[in-house]
Amino acid sequence: MAGRRTLLLIDADEASRDFVRRALARLGFAVTMVQSGGEALGQFAPRLFELVITDLHLPDMSGLEVLRRIKQLSPETPVVVLASNSEVSDVVQALRLGASDYLLKPLENVGALDHAVCRITHADTLAQQNVEYREELERRNRELREHVEVLQRDQQAGRLLQQHLLPRTPYRYPGNIEAAFRLFPSLYLSGDFVDYGLFGERFVAFYLVDVSGHGVSSALVTALIKHSIMHLLRERPLFSHLDTLDQDLLDVLSMINRELLSTRLDKHASMFVGAIDCRARQLHYAVAGQVPMPVMVTAAGAEWLPGKGRPLGLFEHGNWQVLRASLPESWRLVACSDGVLELIEGADLIEREDKLLQAIDRSRGDLDSLCTALQVSTFEALPDDITLLTLGQGGPIETEWDS
């Protein structure tokens, strides 16, 4: 519409025209007055007038015909019809054709005219505001979809990069030691991470870390942890001598703890780190807030490994300790992030851990069998990141009661 309030008045009655013009001028309308339907249609254009008032009795054509043509040209333009008492049937037809209201002639009540016009223009203003609101909402929705698409592309790229940082699975080392893992992120990116590698010809070192929270920030912390360990490896040889093996494990935990505290990201992590001495058939390991504890599976069955230590990133000193476990000819080591406990029903943590131990025992530490037993692949939306890490040596484990 024009920058001012405009109204088209179609009425052959001069007294009626003057009454309407004076009344609406008080409301701020600029009134264009015409006396015939043909003249009105010649001057009318969509969005030119905020309101049209037309008499039903015009000298050249019916006011109903004028109403019909105006509604064809501009359905959103409100039209008020002026009628006499004898034209009540025409009023009904006008309302069916889309008239917004009607007024009876002779016009003598300024209040009735003000009320009708103000009601219509207020409704028209609300309708316009609704249109503008919908347009703004659609614009914001388009922007939101674009932002979500960009975020999804970034997260997909981040997921590919994170997967690139992970080791190959399964991977077999000298001495017939095999390492494997399954990582199921709850979002695009995971706050869980695993790594393993051969050091010299004697030691296979590994770790599983579970960073608090989910998403991008937790995934970035896992990248920081891997980077820090790789940096430490460049500074000095780790896991290369038996007499320094235990200290190497503690140094890894201490270094990551310092990194998390210094970054002030409000992130902490649990970690299980260890090294297998292939020559002495012995496991050296340490835990930092690990829940559930790792499980050792042998012919005697599945048992929790002992150990304790504070999570990383919360305390300056974690009181970590390195423990050792002798390894038989055939064994499987299973470590899980705490998200796996969310898959298991139970009244409390102790019951869920018992059920997890039973599942590991039944699977004999085989990764594929354990994933099947936990039905981890059937969940469409995981409540937490889930990681299972296994290391093993020898053939399939037969329990004592199998033999």
Short mmCIF file of C-alpha atoms in Angstrom, two decimals, residues 14-314:
data_model
loop_
_atom_site.label_atom_id
_atom_site.label_comp_id
_atom_site.label_asym_id
_atom_site.label_seq_id
_atom_site.Cartn_x
_atom_site.Cartn_y
_atom_site.Cartn_z
CA GLU A 14 -23.13 13.75 -2.45
CA ALA A 15 -24.36 14.08 1.12
CA SER A 16 -23.35 10.50 1.89
CA ARG A 17 -19.92 11.05 0.30
CA ASP A 18 -19.26 14.16 2.38
CA PHE A 19 -20.33 12.41 5.58
CA VAL A 20 -17.98 9.50 5.00
CA ARG A 21 -15.10 11.75 3.90
CA ARG A 22 -15.32 13.94 7.01
CA ALA A 23 -15.69 10.95 9.35
CA LEU A 24 -12.73 9.07 7.91
CA ALA A 25 -10.51 12.12 7.66
CA ARG A 26 -10.55 12.14 11.48
CA LEU A 27 -9.10 8.61 11.35
CA GLY A 28 -6.25 9.73 9.11
CA PHE A 29 -7.59 8.43 5.78
CA ALA A 30 -7.05 10.16 2.47
CA VAL A 31 -10.38 9.54 0.72
CA THR A 32 -10.64 9.21 -3.06
CA MET A 33 -14.29 9.79 -4.05
CA VAL A 34 -15.95 8.54 -7.26
CA GLN A 35 -19.58 8.47 -8.26
CA SER A 36 -19.81 5.41 -10.52
CA GLY A 37 -18.66 1.83 -10.72
CA GLY A 38 -16.84 2.34 -13.99
CA GLU A 39 -14.88 5.27 -12.61
CA ALA A 40 -14.01 3.24 -9.49
CA LEU A 41 -12.75 0.26 -11.48
CA GLY A 42 -10.69 2.60 -13.63
CA GLN A 43 -8.92 4.03 -10.60
CA PHE A 44 -8.63 0.84 -8.55
CA ALA A 45 -5.40 -1.15 -8.44
CA PRO A 46 -4.24 -3.86 -6.02
CA ARG A 47 -2.57 -2.49 -2.87
CA LEU A 48 -3.41 1.09 -3.86
CA PHE A 49 -6.25 1.44 -1.36
CA GLU A 50 -6.34 0.13 2.18
CA LEU A 51 -10.16 -0.04 2.11
CA VAL A 52 -13.02 0.31 -0.37
CA ILE A 53 -16.52 1.53 0.54
CA THR A 54 -19.14 1.15 -2.17
CA ASP A 55 -22.82 1.85 -2.43
CA LEU A 56 -24.83 -1.09 -3.74
CA HIS A 57 -26.94 1.28 -5.85
CA LEU A 58 -24.79 2.99 -8.47
CA PRO A 59 -25.87 4.81 -11.61
CA ASP A 60 -23.98 2.64 -14.14
CA MET A 61 -23.74 -0.83 -12.61
CA SER A 62 -24.59 -2.88 -9.55
CA GLY A 63 -22.45 -2.41 -6.45
CA LEU A 64 -22.34 -6.22 -6.29
CA GLU A 65 -20.62 -6.27 -9.69
CA VAL A 66 -18.09 -3.69 -8.50
CA LEU A 67 -17.46 -5.81 -5.40
CA ARG A 68 -17.01 -8.96 -7.49
CA ARG A 69 -14.49 -7.32 -9.84
CA ILE A 70 -12.51 -5.74 -7.03
CA LYS A 71 -12.27 -9.10 -5.28
CA GLN A 72 -11.09 -10.68 -8.53
CA LEU A 73 -8.36 -8.06 -8.86
CA SER A 74 -7.36 -7.99 -5.19
CA PRO A 75 -8.92 -10.63 -2.93
CA GLU A 76 -7.15 -9.24 0.16
CA THR A 77 -8.62 -5.71 -0.16
CA PRO A 78 -11.48 -5.29 2.36
CA VAL A 79 -14.75 -3.87 0.98
CA VAL A 80 -17.64 -2.34 2.96
CA VAL A 81 -21.01 -2.02 1.22
CA LEU A 82 -23.59 0.73 1.79
CA ALA A 83 -27.19 -0.43 1.52
CA SER A 84 -30.69 0.73 2.23
CA ASN A 85 -33.22 -1.27 4.25
CA SER A 86 -34.77 -2.45 0.99
CA GLU A 87 -31.49 -4.00 -0.17
CA VAL A 88 -31.03 -6.49 2.68
CA SER A 89 -31.04 -9.44 0.28
CA ASP A 90 -28.26 -7.78 -1.69
CA VAL A 91 -26.29 -7.38 1.54
CA VAL A 92 -26.41 -11.13 2.07
CA GLN A 93 -25.15 -11.67 -1.47
CA ALA A 94 -22.39 -9.08 -0.90
CA LEU A 95 -21.18 -10.91 2.19
CA ARG A 96 -21.08 -14.12 0.18
CA LEU A 97 -18.97 -12.38 -2.45
CA GLY A 98 -16.43 -11.38 0.20
CA ALA A 99 -17.59 -8.07 1.65
CA SER A 100 -16.08 -7.42 5.07
CA ASP A 101 -19.07 -5.50 6.50
CA TYR A 102 -22.09 -3.43 5.59
CA LEU A 103 -23.62 -0.11 6.72
CA LEU A 104 -27.23 0.99 6.31
CA LYS A 105 -28.09 4.30 4.70
CA PRO A 106 -28.75 7.03 5.43
CA LEU A 107 -25.42 7.33 7.29
CA GLU A 108 -25.97 9.32 10.46
CA ASN A 109 -23.98 7.47 13.15
CA VAL A 110 -20.29 8.35 13.03
CA GLY A 111 -19.54 5.77 15.74
CA ALA A 112 -20.90 2.89 13.65
CA LEU A 113 -18.76 3.97 10.70
CA ASP A 114 -15.66 4.36 12.89
CA HIS A 115 -16.23 0.97 14.50
CA ALA A 116 -16.62 -0.85 11.17
CA VAL A 117 -13.59 0.78 9.57
CA CYS A 118 -11.35 0.40 12.64
CA ARG A 119 -12.32 -3.25 13.05
CA ILE A 120 -11.54 -4.05 9.43
CA THR A 121 -8.29 -2.13 9.26
CA HIS A 122 -7.17 -3.62 12.58
CA ALA A 123 -7.88 -7.12 11.28
CA ASP A 124 -6.08 -6.24 8.04
CA THR A 125 -3.08 -5.00 10.04
CA LEU A 126 -3.03 -8.21 12.05
CA ALA A 127 -3.25 -10.26 8.86
CA GLN A 128 -0.36 -8.31 7.35
CA GLN A 129 1.64 -8.76 10.53
CA ASN A 130 0.94 -12.49 10.38
CA VAL A 131 2.14 -12.59 6.78
CA GLU A 132 5.31 -10.73 7.72
CA TYR A 133 5.79 -12.99 10.74
CA ARG A 134 5.41 -16.11 8.58
CA GLU A 135 7.85 -14.71 6.03
CA GLU A 136 10.35 -13.91 8.79
CA LEU A 137 9.84 -17.34 10.34
CA GLU A 138 10.39 -19.02 6.96
CA ARG A 139 13.54 -16.95 6.45
CA ARG A 140 14.88 -17.92 9.86
CA ASN A 141 13.98 -21.56 9.23
CA ARG A 142 15.89 -21.45 5.95
CA GLU A 143 18.90 -19.96 7.73
CA LEU A 144 18.60 -22.58 10.48
CA ARG A 145 18.47 -25.41 7.93
CA GLU A 146 21.52 -23.96 6.19
CA HIS A 147 23.38 -23.72 9.51
CA VAL A 148 22.37 -27.29 10.40
CA GLU A 149 23.57 -28.53 7.02
CA VAL A 150 26.92 -26.77 7.51
CA LEU A 151 27.19 -28.20 11.02
CA GLN A 152 26.37 -31.69 9.78
CA ARG A 153 28.99 -31.44 7.05
CA ASP A 154 31.54 -30.23 9.60
CA GLN A 155 30.64 -33.03 11.99
CA GLN A 156 30.82 -35.62 9.22
CA ALA A 157 34.25 -34.30 8.28
CA GLY A 158 35.26 -34.38 11.95
CA ARG A 159 34.02 -37.95 12.26
CA LEU A 160 36.11 -39.01 9.28
CA LEU A 161 39.15 -37.33 10.78
CA GLN A 162 38.55 -38.95 14.17
CA GLN A 163 38.17 -42.35 12.54
CA HIS A 164 41.41 -41.71 10.68
CA LEU A 165 43.16 -41.24 14.04
CA LEU A 166 41.92 -44.60 15.31
CA PRO A 167 44.07 -47.72 14.87
CA ARG A 168 43.25 -50.54 12.48
CA THR A 169 40.92 -53.19 13.82
CA PRO A 170 41.56 -56.04 14.21
CA TYR A 171 45.35 -55.92 14.23
CA ARG A 172 47.67 -58.83 14.96
CA TYR A 173 51.08 -58.32 16.54
CA PRO A 174 54.07 -60.67 16.87
CA GLY A 175 53.49 -63.34 19.46
CA ASN A 176 49.95 -63.87 18.11
CA ILE A 177 48.56 -60.95 20.15
CA GLU A 178 45.47 -59.48 18.54
CA ALA A 179 43.91 -56.09 19.36
CA ALA A 180 40.46 -55.01 18.22
CA PHE A 181 37.77 -52.53 19.15
CA ARG A 182 34.25 -51.32 18.36
CA LEU A 183 33.36 -47.66 18.85
CA PHE A 184 29.73 -46.52 18.68
CA PRO A 185 29.34 -42.73 19.06
CA SER A 186 26.06 -41.36 20.42
CA LEU A 187 26.51 -38.34 18.12
CA TYR A 188 28.59 -37.74 15.00
CA LEU A 189 31.73 -37.43 17.10
CA SER A 190 32.78 -39.52 20.07
CA GLY A 191 34.25 -38.68 23.46
CA ASP A 192 35.70 -42.22 23.56
CA PHE A 193 39.02 -43.14 21.99
CA VAL A 194 41.35 -46.13 21.82
CA ASP A 195 44.84 -46.72 20.54
CA TYR A 196 47.44 -49.49 20.60
CA GLY A 197 50.85 -50.19 19.15
CA LEU A 198 53.94 -52.39 19.21
CA PHE A 199 57.07 -51.02 20.89
CA GLY A 200 60.20 -52.87 19.95
CA GLU A 201 59.55 -56.57 19.70
CA ARG A 202 58.50 -57.10 23.30
CA PHE A 203 55.79 -54.67 24.40
CA VAL A 204 52.28 -53.97 23.10
CA ALA A 205 50.93 -50.81 24.72
CA PHE A 206 47.30 -49.66 24.59
CA TYR A 207 44.75 -47.37 26.18
CA LEU A 208 41.04 -46.66 26.29
CA VAL A 209 39.95 -43.16 27.30
CA ASP A 210 36.43 -41.87 27.97
CA VAL A 211 36.11 -38.06 28.03
CA SER A 212 33.17 -36.56 29.90
CA GLY A 213 30.33 -35.12 27.84
CA HIS A 214 29.47 -35.62 24.20
CA GLY A 215 29.99 -34.05 20.83
CA VAL A 216 32.64 -31.79 19.38
CA SER A 217 34.33 -30.58 22.57
CA SER A 218 34.80 -34.10 23.94
CA ALA A 219 36.03 -35.35 20.57
CA LEU A 220 38.59 -32.53 20.44
CA VAL A 221 39.87 -33.60 23.85
CA THR A 222 40.42 -37.14 22.55
CA ALA A 223 42.49 -35.65 19.72
CA LEU A 224 44.42 -33.62 22.30
CA ILE A 225 45.15 -36.79 24.29
CA LYS A 226 46.44 -38.65 21.25
CA HIS A 227 48.55 -35.65 20.24
CA SER A 228 50.00 -35.36 23.75
CA ILE A 229 50.93 -39.04 23.85
CA MET A 230 52.54 -38.84 20.43
CA HIS A 231 54.45 -35.74 21.55
CA LEU A 232 55.69 -37.58 24.63
CA LEU A 233 56.79 -40.48 22.44
CA ARG A 234 58.85 -38.10 20.31
CA GLU A 235 60.52 -36.67 23.40
CA ARG A 236 61.71 -39.99 24.77
CA PRO A 237 61.23 -43.71 24.09
CA LEU A 238 58.29 -45.17 25.98
CA PHE A 239 57.56 -48.85 26.63
CA SER A 240 60.99 -49.94 25.45
CA HIS A 241 62.59 -51.21 28.70
CA LEU A 242 61.14 -53.43 31.38
CA ASP A 243 62.68 -51.46 34.22
CA THR A 244 60.94 -48.22 33.11
CA LEU A 245 57.67 -49.75 31.92
CA ASP A 246 55.65 -48.98 35.06
CA GLN A 247 56.92 -45.41 35.21
CA ASP A 248 56.04 -44.93 31.55
CA LEU A 249 52.41 -45.80 32.30
CA LEU A 250 52.32 -43.34 35.21
CA ASP A 251 53.97 -40.65 33.08
CA VAL A 252 51.25 -41.00 30.45
CA LEU A 253 48.52 -40.52 33.06
CA SER A 254 50.33 -37.60 34.69
CA MET A 255 50.91 -35.88 31.36
CA ILE A 256 47.26 -36.16 30.27
CA ASN A 257 46.12 -35.02 33.71
CA ARG A 258 48.26 -31.88 33.42
CA GLU A 259 46.98 -31.18 29.92
CA LEU A 260 43.32 -31.39 30.98
CA LEU A 261 43.90 -29.19 34.02
CA SER A 262 45.83 -26.57 32.05
CA THR A 263 43.29 -26.27 29.22
CA ARG A 264 40.50 -25.35 31.69
CA LEU A 265 37.92 -26.92 29.40
CA ASP A 266 35.96 -28.29 32.34
CA LYS A 267 36.56 -31.77 30.97
CA HIS A 268 37.72 -34.86 32.79
CA ALA A 269 38.36 -38.38 31.59
CA SER A 270 38.59 -41.96 32.74
CA MET A 271 41.37 -44.07 31.31
CA PHE A 272 42.69 -47.61 31.22
CA VAL A 273 46.29 -47.81 30.03
CA GLY A 274 48.50 -50.84 29.88
CA ALA A 275 51.41 -52.68 28.28
CA ILE A 276 51.78 -56.37 27.57
CA ASP A 277 55.21 -57.89 28.05
CA CYS A 278 55.17 -60.59 25.38
CA ARG A 279 58.41 -62.16 26.59
CA ALA A 280 57.49 -62.43 30.27
CA ARG A 281 53.76 -63.02 29.51
CA GLN A 282 52.73 -60.29 31.90
CA LEU A 283 50.27 -57.40 31.81
CA HIS A 284 51.26 -54.04 33.36
CA TYR A 285 48.33 -51.63 33.71
CA ALA A 286 46.88 -48.64 35.54
CA VAL A 287 43.37 -47.24 35.83
CA ALA A 288 42.18 -43.67 36.28
CA GLY A 289 38.54 -43.55 37.28
CA GLN A 290 37.75 -46.48 34.99
CA VAL A 291 34.14 -47.74 35.21
CA PRO A 292 33.53 -50.56 34.58
CA MET A 293 36.87 -52.12 35.43
CA PRO A 294 38.65 -54.18 32.77
CA VAL A 295 37.98 -57.91 32.66
CA MET A 296 40.46 -60.74 32.20
CA VAL A 297 39.05 -63.89 30.59
CA THR A 298 40.94 -67.15 30.99
CA ALA A 299 40.07 -70.83 31.19
CA ALA A 300 39.06 -70.16 34.81
CA GLY A 301 36.38 -67.70 33.64
CA ALA A 302 36.00 -63.91 33.56
CA GLU A 303 37.20 -61.77 36.45
CA TRP A 304 37.45 -58.04 37.12
CA LEU A 305 40.99 -56.76 37.27
CA PRO A 306 41.76 -54.98 40.55
CA GLY A 307 42.92 -51.38 40.68
CA LYS A 308 41.95 -47.83 41.54
CA GLY A 309 42.92 -44.28 40.71
CA ARG A 310 41.30 -40.89 40.34
CA PRO A 311 39.91 -39.62 37.00
CA LEU A 312 42.10 -37.36 34.90
CA GLY A 313 41.57 -33.62 34.87
CA LEU A 314 40.09 -33.20 38.35
#
